[in-house]
Every structure is written in structure tokens, then in C-alpha cells.
Coordinates of C-alpha atoms in Angstrom, one line a residue:
Chain A
M202 CA -176.0 -54.7 46.1
D203 CA -173.9 -56.5 48.1
L204 CA -177.0 -58.7 48.9
K205 CA -177.3 -59.7 45.4
E206 CA -173.7 -60.6 45.0
L207 CA -174.2 -62.7 48.0
Y208 CA -177.3 -64.4 47.0
Q209 CA -176.7 -64.8 43.2
E210 CA -179.0 -67.2 41.3
I211 CA -176.2 -69.9 41.4
I212 CA -176.2 -69.8 44.8
L213 CA -179.7 -70.1 45.4
D214 CA -180.1 -72.9 42.9
H215 CA -177.1 -74.9 44.7
G216 CA -178.5 -74.1 48.1
K217 CA -182.0 -75.3 46.9
N218 CA -180.7 -78.4 45.3
P219 CA -177.7 -79.4 46.4
R220 CA -175.9 -81.8 43.9
N221 CA -174.3 -84.9 45.4
L222 CA -176.0 -84.5 48.8
R223 CA -176.2 -88.3 49.4
K224 CA -173.8 -91.0 50.8
T225 CA -171.1 -92.3 48.1
E226 CA -171.3 -96.4 48.7
N227 CA -168.2 -98.0 49.4
F228 CA -166.6 -94.8 50.1
N229 CA -162.7 -95.1 51.1
K230 CA -162.3 -91.9 52.9
D231 CA -164.4 -89.5 54.8
A232 CA -164.3 -86.2 57.6
K233 CA -167.1 -84.7 59.5
G234 CA -167.3 -80.8 60.1
H235 CA -169.1 -78.8 62.3
N236 CA -169.6 -75.1 62.9
P237 CA -171.0 -74.6 66.6
L238 CA -172.1 -71.4 66.0
C239 CA -174.5 -71.7 63.5
G240 CA -175.1 -75.6 63.8
D241 CA -174.1 -76.1 60.3
K242 CA -173.2 -79.7 59.6
V243 CA -171.4 -81.8 56.8
H244 CA -170.1 -84.9 56.4
V245 CA -168.0 -85.5 52.9
Y246 CA -167.2 -88.7 51.6
L247 CA -165.1 -89.8 49.1
K248 CA -163.9 -92.6 47.0
L249 CA -160.7 -92.6 45.2
D250 CA -159.8 -95.2 42.7
E251 CA -156.4 -96.8 42.3
D252 CA -154.6 -93.9 40.7
K253 CA -155.5 -92.0 43.4
K254 CA -158.4 -90.2 41.5
V255 CA -161.8 -88.9 42.8
Q256 CA -164.1 -91.4 41.1
D257 CA -166.9 -90.0 43.3
I258 CA -167.5 -87.4 46.0
S259 CA -170.5 -87.1 48.2
F260 CA -171.8 -85.1 51.5
E261 CA -174.5 -85.2 53.8
G262 CA -175.4 -82.5 56.2
Q263 CA -177.6 -79.2 56.9
G264 CA -176.7 -75.4 56.9
C265 CA -177.5 -72.1 55.4
A266 CA -178.0 -71.6 51.6
I267 CA -174.2 -70.2 51.6
S268 CA -172.7 -73.4 53.2
M269 CA -174.9 -75.9 51.1
A270 CA -174.2 -74.5 47.7
S271 CA -170.2 -74.2 48.7
A272 CA -170.3 -77.9 49.5
S273 CA -172.7 -78.6 46.2
I274 CA -170.2 -76.7 44.0
M275 CA -167.3 -77.9 45.5
T276 CA -168.2 -81.7 44.9
D277 CA -169.2 -81.1 41.3
L278 CA -165.9 -79.5 40.5
V279 CA -163.6 -82.0 42.1
K280 CA -164.8 -85.2 40.5
G281 CA -162.6 -86.8 38.3
K282 CA -159.7 -84.9 39.5
E283 CA -156.6 -86.4 41.1
E284 CA -155.9 -86.2 44.8
H285 CA -153.1 -83.7 44.1
E286 CA -155.2 -81.7 41.9
V287 CA -157.8 -81.4 44.4
K288 CA -155.7 -80.3 47.1
E289 CA -154.4 -77.9 44.8
I290 CA -158.3 -76.3 44.2
V291 CA -158.8 -76.2 47.8
Q292 CA -155.7 -74.5 48.7
D293 CA -156.7 -72.1 45.9
F294 CA -160.2 -71.5 47.0
L295 CA -159.5 -71.0 50.7
E296 CA -157.0 -68.3 49.4
M297 CA -159.1 -66.7 47.2
I298 CA -162.0 -66.5 50.1
K299 CA -160.0 -64.8 52.1
K300 CA -157.7 -62.6 50.5
K301 CA -157.3 -63.1 46.6
D302 CA -159.3 -61.5 43.6
K303 CA -159.0 -64.5 41.5
L304 CA -158.5 -68.4 41.4
N305 CA -154.8 -68.9 40.1
N306 CA -155.2 -72.9 39.7
K307 CA -154.6 -74.5 36.4
I308 CA -156.7 -77.3 36.9
L309 CA -159.9 -75.9 36.4
E310 CA -161.6 -74.8 33.2
E311 CA -162.8 -70.9 33.2
N312 CA -166.4 -71.9 33.2
E313 CA -165.6 -74.1 36.4
K314 CA -163.5 -71.1 37.9
T315 CA -166.4 -68.3 37.2
K316 CA -169.0 -70.9 39.1
L317 CA -166.6 -70.9 42.1
M318 CA -166.4 -67.3 41.8
C319 CA -169.8 -67.0 42.6
L320 CA -169.0 -67.7 46.3
S321 CA -166.4 -64.7 46.6
G322 CA -169.3 -62.5 47.9
V323 CA -169.1 -63.6 51.2
K324 CA -166.0 -61.6 51.3
K325 CA -167.6 -58.4 52.9
Y326 CA -169.4 -60.7 55.1
P327 CA -166.8 -61.9 57.6
M328 CA -169.0 -63.6 59.8
R329 CA -170.1 -66.0 56.8
V330 CA -167.2 -66.9 55.6
K331 CA -167.0 -69.9 57.6
C332 CA -170.0 -70.9 56.0
A333 CA -168.5 -71.3 52.7
T334 CA -164.9 -72.8 53.8
L335 CA -166.6 -75.4 56.2
S336 CA -166.9 -78.2 53.6
W337 CA -163.8 -77.5 52.0
H338 CA -161.3 -77.9 55.0
T339 CA -163.4 -81.1 55.7
L340 CA -162.5 -82.3 52.3
T341 CA -159.0 -81.5 53.3
S342 CA -159.3 -83.4 56.7
A343 CA -160.9 -86.6 54.4
I344 CA -158.0 -86.5 51.7
D345 CA -155.4 -86.2 54.6
N346 CA -157.6 -88.9 56.8
T347 CA -156.9 -87.0 59.9
Q348 CA -159.8 -88.5 61.6
E349 CA -160.7 -85.5 63.4
E350 CA -163.7 -83.4 63.1
I351 CA -163.2 -80.1 61.6
N352 CA -164.7 -77.4 64.0
S353 CA -164.9 -74.3 62.3
E354 CA -164.3 -72.0 65.5
N355 CA -160.8 -73.4 65.3
I356 CA -159.9 -72.7 61.9
D357 CA -159.0 -69.7 60.2
Chain B
M1155 CA -195.9 -43.3 77.8
N1156 CA -194.2 -42.0 74.7
I1157 CA -192.0 -44.6 73.3
E1158 CA -190.6 -42.1 70.7
N1159 CA -189.4 -40.0 73.7
I1160 CA -187.8 -43.0 75.4
K1161 CA -186.0 -43.8 72.1
K1162 CA -184.7 -40.7 71.6
Q1163 CA -182.7 -41.1 74.8
F1164 CA -180.6 -43.7 73.0
P1165 CA -177.9 -42.4 70.8
I1166 CA -177.6 -45.5 68.7
F1167 CA -180.7 -44.8 66.8
N1168 CA -178.9 -41.7 65.6
N1169 CA -177.2 -44.1 63.3
K1170 CA -177.9 -45.4 59.9
V1171 CA -177.2 -49.3 59.3
H1172 CA -176.8 -49.7 55.4
N1173 CA -178.2 -46.5 55.0
N1174 CA -181.5 -47.2 56.9
D1175 CA -182.9 -46.8 60.4
L1176 CA -182.2 -49.1 62.7
V1177 CA -184.5 -51.5 64.0
Y1178 CA -182.8 -53.0 66.6
L1179 CA -184.2 -56.6 67.9
D1180 CA -181.4 -58.3 69.8
S1181 CA -181.9 -57.1 73.2
A1182 CA -182.0 -60.2 74.5
N1183 CA -178.5 -60.7 73.4
S1184 CA -177.5 -56.8 74.7
S1185 CA -179.7 -53.7 75.2
Q1186 CA -178.5 -50.6 74.2
K1187 CA -177.5 -47.7 76.3
P1188 CA -179.3 -44.6 77.1
Q1189 CA -177.2 -41.3 77.2
V1190 CA -177.2 -40.9 80.6
V1191 CA -175.2 -44.4 81.2
V1192 CA -172.9 -43.3 78.4
D1193 CA -172.4 -39.7 80.2
R1194 CA -172.0 -41.3 83.7
I1195 CA -169.0 -43.4 82.5
Y1196 CA -167.4 -40.4 80.7
D1197 CA -167.8 -38.2 83.3
F1198 CA -166.8 -40.3 86.1
Y1199 CA -163.4 -41.0 83.9
T1200 CA -163.0 -37.2 83.3
K1201 CA -164.0 -35.9 86.8
E1202 CA -164.0 -38.1 89.2
F1203 CA -161.9 -41.4 88.4
S1204 CA -160.3 -43.4 91.6
N1205 CA -160.2 -46.6 92.6
V1206 CA -162.6 -47.6 95.3
G1207 CA -162.6 -49.0 98.9
R1208 CA -158.9 -48.3 99.0
S1209 CA -157.2 -44.7 99.7
V1210 CA -158.4 -42.1 101.9
H1211 CA -158.0 -39.3 99.5
Y1212 CA -160.7 -36.9 98.2
L1213 CA -161.4 -38.9 94.8
A1214 CA -161.3 -42.3 96.4
V1215 CA -163.8 -41.2 99.4
A1216 CA -165.9 -40.2 96.8
A1217 CA -165.7 -43.0 94.2
T1218 CA -166.4 -45.4 97.1
N1219 CA -169.6 -43.9 98.1
L1220 CA -170.9 -43.6 94.6
Y1221 CA -169.9 -47.6 94.1
E1222 CA -172.0 -48.2 97.3
E1223 CA -174.6 -46.0 95.9
T1224 CA -175.3 -48.3 93.4
R1225 CA -175.4 -51.5 95.5
S1226 CA -178.0 -49.6 97.5
L1227 CA -179.9 -48.9 94.5
V1228 CA -179.9 -52.4 93.2
Q1229 CA -180.8 -53.7 96.5
K1230 CA -183.9 -51.2 96.5
Y1231 CA -184.7 -52.1 92.9
I1232 CA -184.8 -56.2 93.6
N1233 CA -186.1 -55.7 96.9
A1234 CA -183.4 -57.3 98.8
K1235 CA -183.2 -57.4 102.7
D1236 CA -179.5 -56.3 102.7
P1237 CA -177.0 -54.5 100.7
N1238 CA -174.5 -56.6 101.4
E1239 CA -176.7 -59.5 99.6
I1240 CA -175.8 -57.8 96.5
V1241 CA -172.5 -58.9 95.0
F1242 CA -170.8 -57.4 91.4
T1243 CA -169.2 -59.5 89.2
K1244 CA -167.9 -59.3 85.5
G1245 CA -171.0 -60.7 84.5
A1246 CA -174.2 -63.2 85.4
T1247 CA -171.8 -66.0 84.0
E1248 CA -169.4 -65.0 86.5
A1249 CA -172.3 -64.9 89.3
I1250 CA -173.4 -68.3 88.6
N1251 CA -170.0 -69.7 88.3
L1252 CA -169.5 -68.2 91.7
V1253 CA -172.2 -70.2 93.3
A1254 CA -171.5 -73.4 91.2
N1255 CA -168.1 -73.3 92.6
T1256 CA -168.3 -72.3 96.2
F1257 CA -171.3 -74.1 96.5
G1258 CA -169.9 -77.3 94.9
Q1259 CA -166.5 -77.2 96.9
K1260 CA -168.5 -76.6 100.5
F1261 CA -171.7 -78.6 100.1
L1262 CA -171.5 -81.5 97.1
K1263 CA -170.1 -84.7 97.2
E1264 CA -170.2 -87.8 94.7
G1265 CA -174.0 -89.1 93.5
D1266 CA -175.4 -85.5 94.7
E1267 CA -178.0 -84.6 92.1
I1268 CA -178.5 -80.9 90.6
I1269 CA -181.8 -80.0 88.3
L1270 CA -181.6 -77.5 85.3
T1271 CA -184.4 -77.4 82.6
E1272 CA -184.0 -78.0 78.9
L1273 CA -184.3 -74.1 78.2
E1274 CA -181.2 -73.0 80.3
H1275 CA -178.6 -71.0 78.8
H1276 CA -175.2 -72.5 78.6
S1277 CA -174.2 -70.2 81.4
N1278 CA -176.4 -72.0 83.5
Y1279 CA -175.1 -75.4 82.6
V1280 CA -171.5 -75.2 81.8
P1281 CA -170.9 -74.2 85.7
W1282 CA -172.6 -77.4 86.7
H1283 CA -171.1 -79.3 84.3
Y1284 CA -167.5 -78.8 85.8
L1285 CA -169.0 -80.2 89.3
R1286 CA -170.0 -83.3 87.1
R1287 CA -166.5 -83.5 86.3
S1288 CA -164.9 -82.5 89.6
K1289 CA -167.4 -84.0 91.9
G1290 CA -168.9 -86.8 90.2
V1291 CA -172.6 -84.8 90.7
Q1292 CA -175.4 -85.7 88.6
I1293 CA -177.3 -83.1 86.6
K1294 CA -181.1 -84.1 85.5
F1295 CA -182.8 -81.7 83.3
A1296 CA -186.4 -81.2 83.7
E1297 CA -188.2 -81.6 79.8
I1298 CA -190.4 -78.8 78.5
N1299 CA -193.9 -79.4 77.3
S1300 CA -194.8 -78.9 73.6
D1301 CA -195.5 -75.1 74.5
G1302 CA -191.7 -74.9 74.9
E1303 CA -192.9 -74.2 78.7
I1304 CA -191.3 -75.7 82.4
S1305 CA -194.0 -76.7 84.5
L1306 CA -193.9 -76.9 88.3
E1307 CA -194.5 -81.0 87.9
S1308 CA -191.5 -81.1 85.6
I1309 CA -189.3 -80.4 88.4
Q1310 CA -191.0 -82.0 91.1
K1311 CA -190.9 -85.2 89.5
L1312 CA -186.8 -85.1 89.4
I1313 CA -186.6 -84.4 93.1
S1314 CA -185.2 -87.1 94.9
P1315 CA -183.3 -87.2 98.7
K1316 CA -180.3 -86.6 96.5
T1317 CA -181.3 -83.3 95.2
K1318 CA -178.9 -80.4 96.4
M1319 CA -179.7 -77.7 93.9
I1320 CA -182.0 -76.7 91.6
A1321 CA -180.9 -73.9 89.0
I1322 CA -183.6 -72.2 86.5
T1323 CA -183.8 -69.4 84.4
H1324 CA -186.3 -67.0 84.9
L1325 CA -187.3 -66.2 81.4
S1326 CA -186.3 -68.4 78.5
N1327 CA -184.0 -66.4 75.7
V1328 CA -185.5 -68.7 73.1
T1329 CA -189.4 -69.6 73.8
G1330 CA -189.8 -66.6 76.1
A1331 CA -191.6 -68.7 78.8
I1332 CA -191.6 -67.0 82.0
L1333 CA -191.2 -70.0 84.5
P1334 CA -193.2 -70.1 88.1
I1335 CA -190.4 -69.4 89.7
K1336 CA -192.1 -68.6 93.1
E1337 CA -193.8 -71.7 93.0
I1338 CA -190.8 -73.6 92.2
T1339 CA -189.3 -71.9 95.0
R1340 CA -191.9 -72.7 97.5
L1341 CA -191.2 -76.2 96.1
A1342 CA -187.6 -76.6 96.8
H1343 CA -187.7 -75.0 100.1
S1344 CA -190.4 -77.5 100.9
K1345 CA -187.6 -79.9 100.3
N1346 CA -184.9 -77.5 101.9
I1347 CA -183.3 -77.6 98.5
P1348 CA -181.5 -74.1 97.6
I1349 CA -182.6 -72.6 94.4
L1350 CA -180.9 -70.3 91.6
I1351 CA -182.5 -68.5 89.1
D1352 CA -180.7 -67.1 86.3
G1353 CA -182.3 -63.6 86.0
C1354 CA -180.7 -62.6 82.9
Q1355 CA -183.6 -62.2 80.9
G1356 CA -185.9 -61.9 84.0
A1357 CA -184.5 -58.6 85.3
P1358 CA -184.9 -56.2 82.3
H1359 CA -188.2 -56.8 81.5
L1360 CA -190.2 -58.3 84.8
R1361 CA -190.9 -56.8 88.2
I1362 CA -188.3 -58.5 90.2
D1363 CA -188.9 -59.1 94.2
M1364 CA -186.0 -61.2 96.3
Q1365 CA -188.9 -61.2 99.5
E1366 CA -191.6 -62.2 97.0
I1367 CA -189.7 -64.7 94.9
G1368 CA -187.7 -66.0 97.9
C1369 CA -185.1 -67.6 95.7
D1370 CA -181.7 -68.3 97.6
F1371 CA -179.8 -66.6 94.3
Y1372 CA -180.7 -64.7 91.6
A1373 CA -178.1 -63.4 88.9
I1374 CA -178.4 -60.6 86.7
S1375 CA -176.7 -59.2 83.6
C1376 CA -176.4 -55.5 83.8
H1377 CA -175.8 -55.0 79.9
K1378 CA -179.1 -56.7 79.3
M1379 CA -180.7 -54.0 81.7
Y1380 CA -179.8 -51.0 79.6
G1381 CA -176.2 -50.8 81.3
P1382 CA -172.4 -51.2 80.9
T1383 CA -170.8 -54.4 79.8
G1384 CA -168.5 -56.2 82.0
L1385 CA -170.9 -56.0 84.7
G1386 CA -173.6 -58.6 86.6
I1387 CA -175.0 -59.1 89.8
L1388 CA -175.4 -61.7 92.3
Y1389 CA -178.1 -61.4 94.4
A1390 CA -177.5 -64.0 97.4
K1391 CA -179.3 -64.5 100.8
K1392 CA -177.0 -63.4 103.4
K1393 CA -176.8 -67.0 105.0
W1394 CA -175.4 -68.2 102.0
L1395 CA -172.9 -65.5 101.6
E1396 CA -171.6 -66.2 105.2
A1397 CA -171.5 -69.9 104.7
L1398 CA -170.0 -70.5 101.5
P1399 CA -166.0 -69.8 101.2
P1400 CA -164.6 -66.9 98.8
Y1401 CA -164.5 -67.4 95.3
Q1402 CA -161.5 -65.6 93.9
G1403 CA -158.6 -64.5 96.0
G1404 CA -156.8 -60.9 95.8
G1405 CA -156.7 -57.8 97.1
G1406 CA -159.6 -56.2 98.5
M1407 CA -161.5 -59.6 99.9
I1408 CA -158.9 -60.2 102.8
S1409 CA -159.3 -59.0 106.4
E1410 CA -155.6 -60.3 107.7
V1411 CA -152.8 -61.7 105.5
K1412 CA -149.8 -63.2 107.4
K1413 CA -147.2 -66.0 106.0
D1414 CA -148.7 -68.6 107.8
G1415 CA -152.7 -67.7 107.4
I1416 CA -155.2 -65.6 105.9
T1417 CA -158.6 -64.2 106.9
F1418 CA -161.1 -62.9 104.6
G1419 CA -163.1 -59.7 104.7
D1420 CA -166.7 -59.5 105.7
L1421 CA -169.5 -59.2 103.2
P1422 CA -169.8 -58.1 100.6
N1423 CA -165.9 -57.4 100.3
K1424 CA -165.3 -61.1 100.5
Y1425 CA -166.4 -61.8 96.9
E1426 CA -165.2 -58.7 95.4
A1427 CA -161.4 -59.5 94.6
G1428 CA -159.3 -57.2 92.7
T1429 CA -160.1 -53.7 91.4
M1430 CA -164.0 -54.2 90.1
A1431 CA -165.3 -52.8 87.3
T1432 CA -165.6 -49.5 88.9
A1433 CA -167.3 -47.3 86.5
Q1434 CA -169.5 -49.7 85.1
V1435 CA -170.9 -50.1 88.6
I1436 CA -171.3 -46.0 89.0
A1437 CA -172.6 -45.9 85.6
F1438 CA -175.0 -48.9 86.4
A1439 CA -176.9 -46.5 89.0
E1440 CA -178.0 -44.5 86.1
S1441 CA -179.6 -47.5 84.3
I1442 CA -181.5 -48.4 87.5
K1443 CA -182.7 -44.8 87.7
F1444 CA -183.8 -45.0 84.1
L1445 CA -185.8 -48.0 84.8
N1446 CA -187.4 -46.4 87.9
Q1447 CA -188.3 -43.1 86.0
I1448 CA -190.3 -45.3 83.2
G1449 CA -191.4 -48.0 85.9
I1450 CA -191.3 -51.5 85.4
K1451 CA -195.0 -51.8 85.3
N1452 CA -195.0 -49.7 82.2
I1453 CA -192.1 -51.3 80.8
E1454 CA -194.0 -54.9 81.6
K1455 CA -197.2 -53.5 79.7
H1456 CA -195.6 -51.9 76.7
E1457 CA -193.2 -55.1 76.1
N1458 CA -196.2 -57.3 76.5
E1459 CA -198.6 -55.3 74.2
L1460 CA -195.6 -55.4 71.6
T1461 CA -194.8 -59.3 72.0
K1462 CA -198.6 -59.9 71.6
Y1463 CA -198.4 -57.8 68.6
G1464 CA -195.5 -59.4 67.1
E1465 CA -196.9 -63.0 67.6
E1466 CA -200.1 -61.9 65.7
V1467 CA -198.2 -60.3 62.7
L1468 CA -195.7 -63.4 62.8
R1469 CA -198.7 -65.8 62.7
K1470 CA -200.1 -64.2 59.7
N1471 CA -197.4 -64.4 57.6
N1472 CA -197.6 -68.2 56.5
S1473 CA -194.2 -69.1 55.8
V1474 CA -193.3 -68.2 59.8
T1475 CA -193.3 -70.8 62.6
L1476 CA -192.6 -69.2 66.2
V1477 CA -190.7 -71.5 68.3
G1478 CA -192.6 -72.2 71.4
N1479 CA -196.0 -71.2 72.5
P1480 CA -196.3 -70.5 76.0
K1481 CA -199.3 -68.8 77.7
N1482 CA -196.9 -66.6 79.9
K1483 CA -194.7 -65.2 77.9
G1484 CA -191.9 -62.1 77.7
S1485 CA -190.5 -60.6 74.8
V1486 CA -188.8 -62.8 72.9
L1487 CA -190.2 -63.6 69.2
S1488 CA -187.8 -67.1 68.0
F1489 CA -189.0 -68.6 64.8
T1490 CA -188.4 -70.4 61.4
L1491 CA -188.9 -69.7 58.0
D1492 CA -189.6 -72.7 55.6
G1493 CA -186.4 -73.8 53.7
I1494 CA -184.6 -70.9 54.9
H1495 CA -181.8 -71.1 57.2
A1496 CA -181.6 -68.5 60.4
H1497 CA -178.1 -67.2 59.1
D1498 CA -179.5 -66.1 55.5
I1499 CA -182.4 -64.6 57.4
A1500 CA -180.2 -62.5 59.5
T1501 CA -178.1 -61.4 56.8
I1502 CA -180.7 -60.4 54.6
L1503 CA -182.5 -58.5 57.3
D1504 CA -179.4 -56.9 58.4
E1505 CA -179.4 -55.2 55.0
D1506 CA -182.6 -53.5 56.0
G1507 CA -181.2 -52.2 58.9
V1508 CA -183.1 -55.0 61.0
A1509 CA -180.6 -56.5 63.6
I1510 CA -181.7 -59.8 64.9
R1511 CA -179.7 -63.2 66.1
A1512 CA -179.6 -66.3 64.5
G1513 CA -178.2 -69.5 65.9
H1514 CA -179.0 -71.8 68.8
H1515 CA -178.7 -68.6 71.2
C1516 CA -176.1 -70.8 73.6
C1517 CA -179.1 -73.1 74.2
Q1518 CA -177.9 -76.5 72.4
I1519 CA -180.0 -78.6 74.8
L1520 CA -183.0 -77.0 73.5
H1521 CA -182.2 -77.0 69.7
D1522 CA -181.4 -80.5 70.0
K1523 CA -184.7 -81.2 71.6
L1524 CA -187.0 -79.1 69.4
G1525 CA -184.8 -80.6 66.3
L1526 CA -184.0 -77.2 65.2
A1527 CA -180.1 -76.7 63.9
A1528 CA -180.7 -72.7 64.2
T1529 CA -183.4 -70.1 64.9
A1530 CA -183.9 -66.9 64.1
R1531 CA -184.5 -64.5 67.2
A1532 CA -186.3 -61.0 67.3
S1533 CA -186.3 -59.9 71.0
L1534 CA -187.4 -56.7 72.2
G1535 CA -186.7 -53.7 74.5
I1536 CA -188.1 -50.4 76.1
Y1537 CA -187.2 -48.7 72.8
N1538 CA -189.1 -50.9 70.3
T1539 CA -192.3 -50.0 68.4
R1540 CA -194.8 -51.5 66.1
E1541 CA -193.3 -50.1 63.2
D1542 CA -190.5 -52.2 64.2
I1543 CA -192.0 -55.4 64.0
D1544 CA -193.6 -54.3 60.7
K1545 CA -190.3 -53.4 59.2
L1546 CA -189.6 -57.2 60.3
N1547 CA -192.1 -58.6 58.7
E1548 CA -191.3 -56.6 55.6
S1549 CA -187.7 -58.0 55.4
I1550 CA -188.8 -61.4 56.2
N1551 CA -191.4 -61.0 53.0
K1552 CA -187.9 -59.9 51.1
C1553 CA -186.0 -63.1 52.6
K1554 CA -189.0 -65.2 51.0
K1555 CA -188.9 -63.3 47.8
I1556 CA -184.9 -63.8 47.7
F1557 CA -185.4 -67.7 47.9
N1558 CA -188.4 -67.5 45.8
K1559 CA -190.4 -69.0 48.6

């Protein structure tokens, strides 16, 4: 049954038809991520408004169903959020995918959290966790403007 | 030849994977081990263990004899002229690093050229890349044709007066192409260029005869040859092992050590510094005996038939695209599946006990050339059967179902 938990309908849907798979015009922050082990690549573009709210977020890249779905769901959920809120959501997601049973942030609605929890099936596949986290680490890198390409081999 | 009887000699197949029988299709990565090899390691440690080549006590003498017996067995298996042309290393990677490092040190200077191919595994590229940095040598890549093969001509047209080494694979671990290494060796030698063959995929599956091939260096990975991990072999013509400097310094490789100077030991000790993978070397004798018992001709025949069957089955599956179509092909079936990433395929197949590899298989240059981020690869060994191929195909169909393809 683990396989069904991993490849839930919502994952397959986002994997096949990723939302926000494009390049934001006039983006003001961006970062690249790469998983050399499987060749997954992602480029995250952010447009923050004057109040540091995410006006638009998009991504370009290629990868497995898990990594595409994860990037797609991520971009959907952080749109409209303030920068510090985005960071909190990212932190919460990364902790959940590694060790926690649930999401603790107070920013996302319950139905949004349920959507995000669909990715938790990946926990049982340690080799695949990096597929799910690559875009999230890349988003952090974009926000922090580190100008460093995220290499999934060098992160937890 | 009864494959079921051969398969019974591999204890790994007594285990279940996710409650399924194991269908092991990852032998190009590493092969499974027959019971005799596993037992030999256990017996050596429990009854016969000692370090080799140093002490004169009973156990040390016996262990040294066993260690050298493997060297002689390997010599005969690959038809080298002299047992001292067999150097044990920690892997084929170390064997290639040994050659690149010592040959580079002694013979290469800025502007010299090395020819590799686009099929090379990273272990036959990265060691040469170091020379690009340290010595300023140039690396040229012979290009594949549309079938994923390397022709004699593709090498020929890169040769210049500056070419100092040709280093090529025997059998591609991605497209399965078997290179015309005899012809390429003749070509290299006609221009006085030494040649190294990366035999990681060749040695476990093909008859290899150093006199017939005539190459200067041949690197072998023992764990792909039904042997233990942590062990590789470098075959090198004696003239090279005599001419090249030692690779690593330490115990066992010296002749005399004084405060003001050191002289190095004779072959093969010169290249075997420190305590070697003793148990693995001794157990590898059982791998060679196992291969001899089946006979390399039988192995070639079985794997060839099975590869053809695999190609046939996968071609019939209309979502599958095979990577490469070489005329002379080893037992590697790399493929892509329409709209499904290789890592998703590998995870879904694994649930059925079908073990394949997904990714770039340490061949990024080739994957870039093919425009593929990742491929799925089923690779065969002596224990595989037609049923394994059928199970692979069934699981591929399950992938398609999950992804609604």
C-alpha cells in the first residue's frame, strides 16, 4: 500500500500538469537547484511586491513525478503569502518531510495542509526525499538571495 | 546449461523483496555473489587469517600462497603473459586512477592529448580530467553514432601527433555497445599510442584475452564479476609497470628505506602499498573458478539470447524506447518510458521486487548528448531468466497503469 500512498492522485495530477510551470516576467528573486543523482533540475522565480508579499511565483525544470508535484504544490500554496510566512511554511514542510507527523504552521488553511501532506508518503522512501525537497530548498535560496545553486547532494 | 541450478548457487535469491521474489536486473552496477565466494570469505577469516607477504609464520605463508594463487588464476583467465602483470587495486576506479596518475606524471606535458569516448563512465573520465588541471593536457571525446556505438573512424579522426593515450570502454554500461577494441588497439599501436580499456562491463560477460586484444592496460571490477567488493584488477603490460613510477607509497612496496633515500620493490609489490584487501583477493579465486566452471562461452550465449529476448519484449511494449541500438550489444537494456521519469519507474518496479537502476549511470556526458536527464536500466547476469524479463515488462505495464499512460 506504500506505493499508493506515494503516488496519490493529487501527486500524479500535479506531476503530469504542474501549476506555475513557466517563468515569471519581471521576477526580482530567483535560484536554481539540481539533484545530480537523478538529474532533476529546478529554477524558481519570485516576484515580491513592495510589502514583500509573493505577487507571483513560478518554476521551470524537469524531474520525476514527486519533484514536479512538490514544486507545483509549493508554488500554489505560497502565492500571496508574505516573505516571512513563506519561510515559515518551508521550514515546517522540511521538518514534516523528515521527522514530524503533521504540519504545525498557522499560516496555511486546513485544506491546504491536507494537500501538502499528500507528499508525506515519500518518508518511506529515503532515497526519494530529496526529490520532494529540492524545490523547497531552492525557494529558500531565492528568498535569501544566496546566488548559490542548490545541490541536493549537499543538503539534508 | 540449467540456469535454475546456477541461480540456486546465489543465496540472495532465497530472500523476498516486498514479499516478492527478487528479480535482480542491476548486475551492471554490481553482481550478486555465489555461495562459494561468501563461504570463502568466512572460512578465511575463521580458519586461515593472516596478513600476507610479511611474516614467516605458518598462517602468513599459507595466506600469501593463496593470495598469489588468485593472481595466477586471473593471469590465466585473461591470458596475461606474466602473473606480475596483474595488480590488485581497491577497484577498477583505482586501477584507472593508477594509470592516469603515474602515466601522466612520467610522460605527459602541456598540450598533449588524450582520447576518450562519449560512452565513458565517470571513472574513465574524471582521473584524466585531473591531468587537464595539473598538466594542461587536452581531452578529446570520440562521438557516438545514432545507434550509440563508437566506430573505429570516430577514434581515428581524433588522432594527432599530440595524442599520448587512448582510454575507452570495452562495453558501454548504458547503450550496451561493445567497442571494436582489437581494431582500435591496432590503430593506436600503429601510431605508437598506448591504450587503456575500461573492462568493468567487458570482463564479467565477454571472453577477454590480453594477447588477442593486445591492449596496454585493462581495468577490471571484481564485484561486477561475482566477486567481493573493495577489489579491482589492473592488467598492465610488464614494460609499463616497470617504466611507470609507484602510485602510492607505504609498507610492502619498498625494497630499501634509508633516511636519505628509498628504493622500490619489484613487481607486483611496487603497486600494492599497504595491507591489501586480502580476504577479497583470496575469495575472488572462487569467482574465477565459478566462471570457469560455467564457461565464458556459455555465459556469452545465455546472456546474448536473453538480451535479444529483452529487446524483443521491450520493443513490443509501445511506450518503451530503448536507448541505443548497437549491432554488437552486451547485456544492458536501458530505456525510457513515455512521460514517466526513470526514478518513478524504479520505485514502482521495486515494489514488485524488480531491481533496476535509474539515473545517468555515472555517464553524464552521454546523457547530455542523448538529451536525456535520466534513463532506466535493466542489466543482466548469469542468473537471469526469460521469466525475469517478463516480470520486468509486467511491472512496466503497472507503471503505465498508475500514470494512466
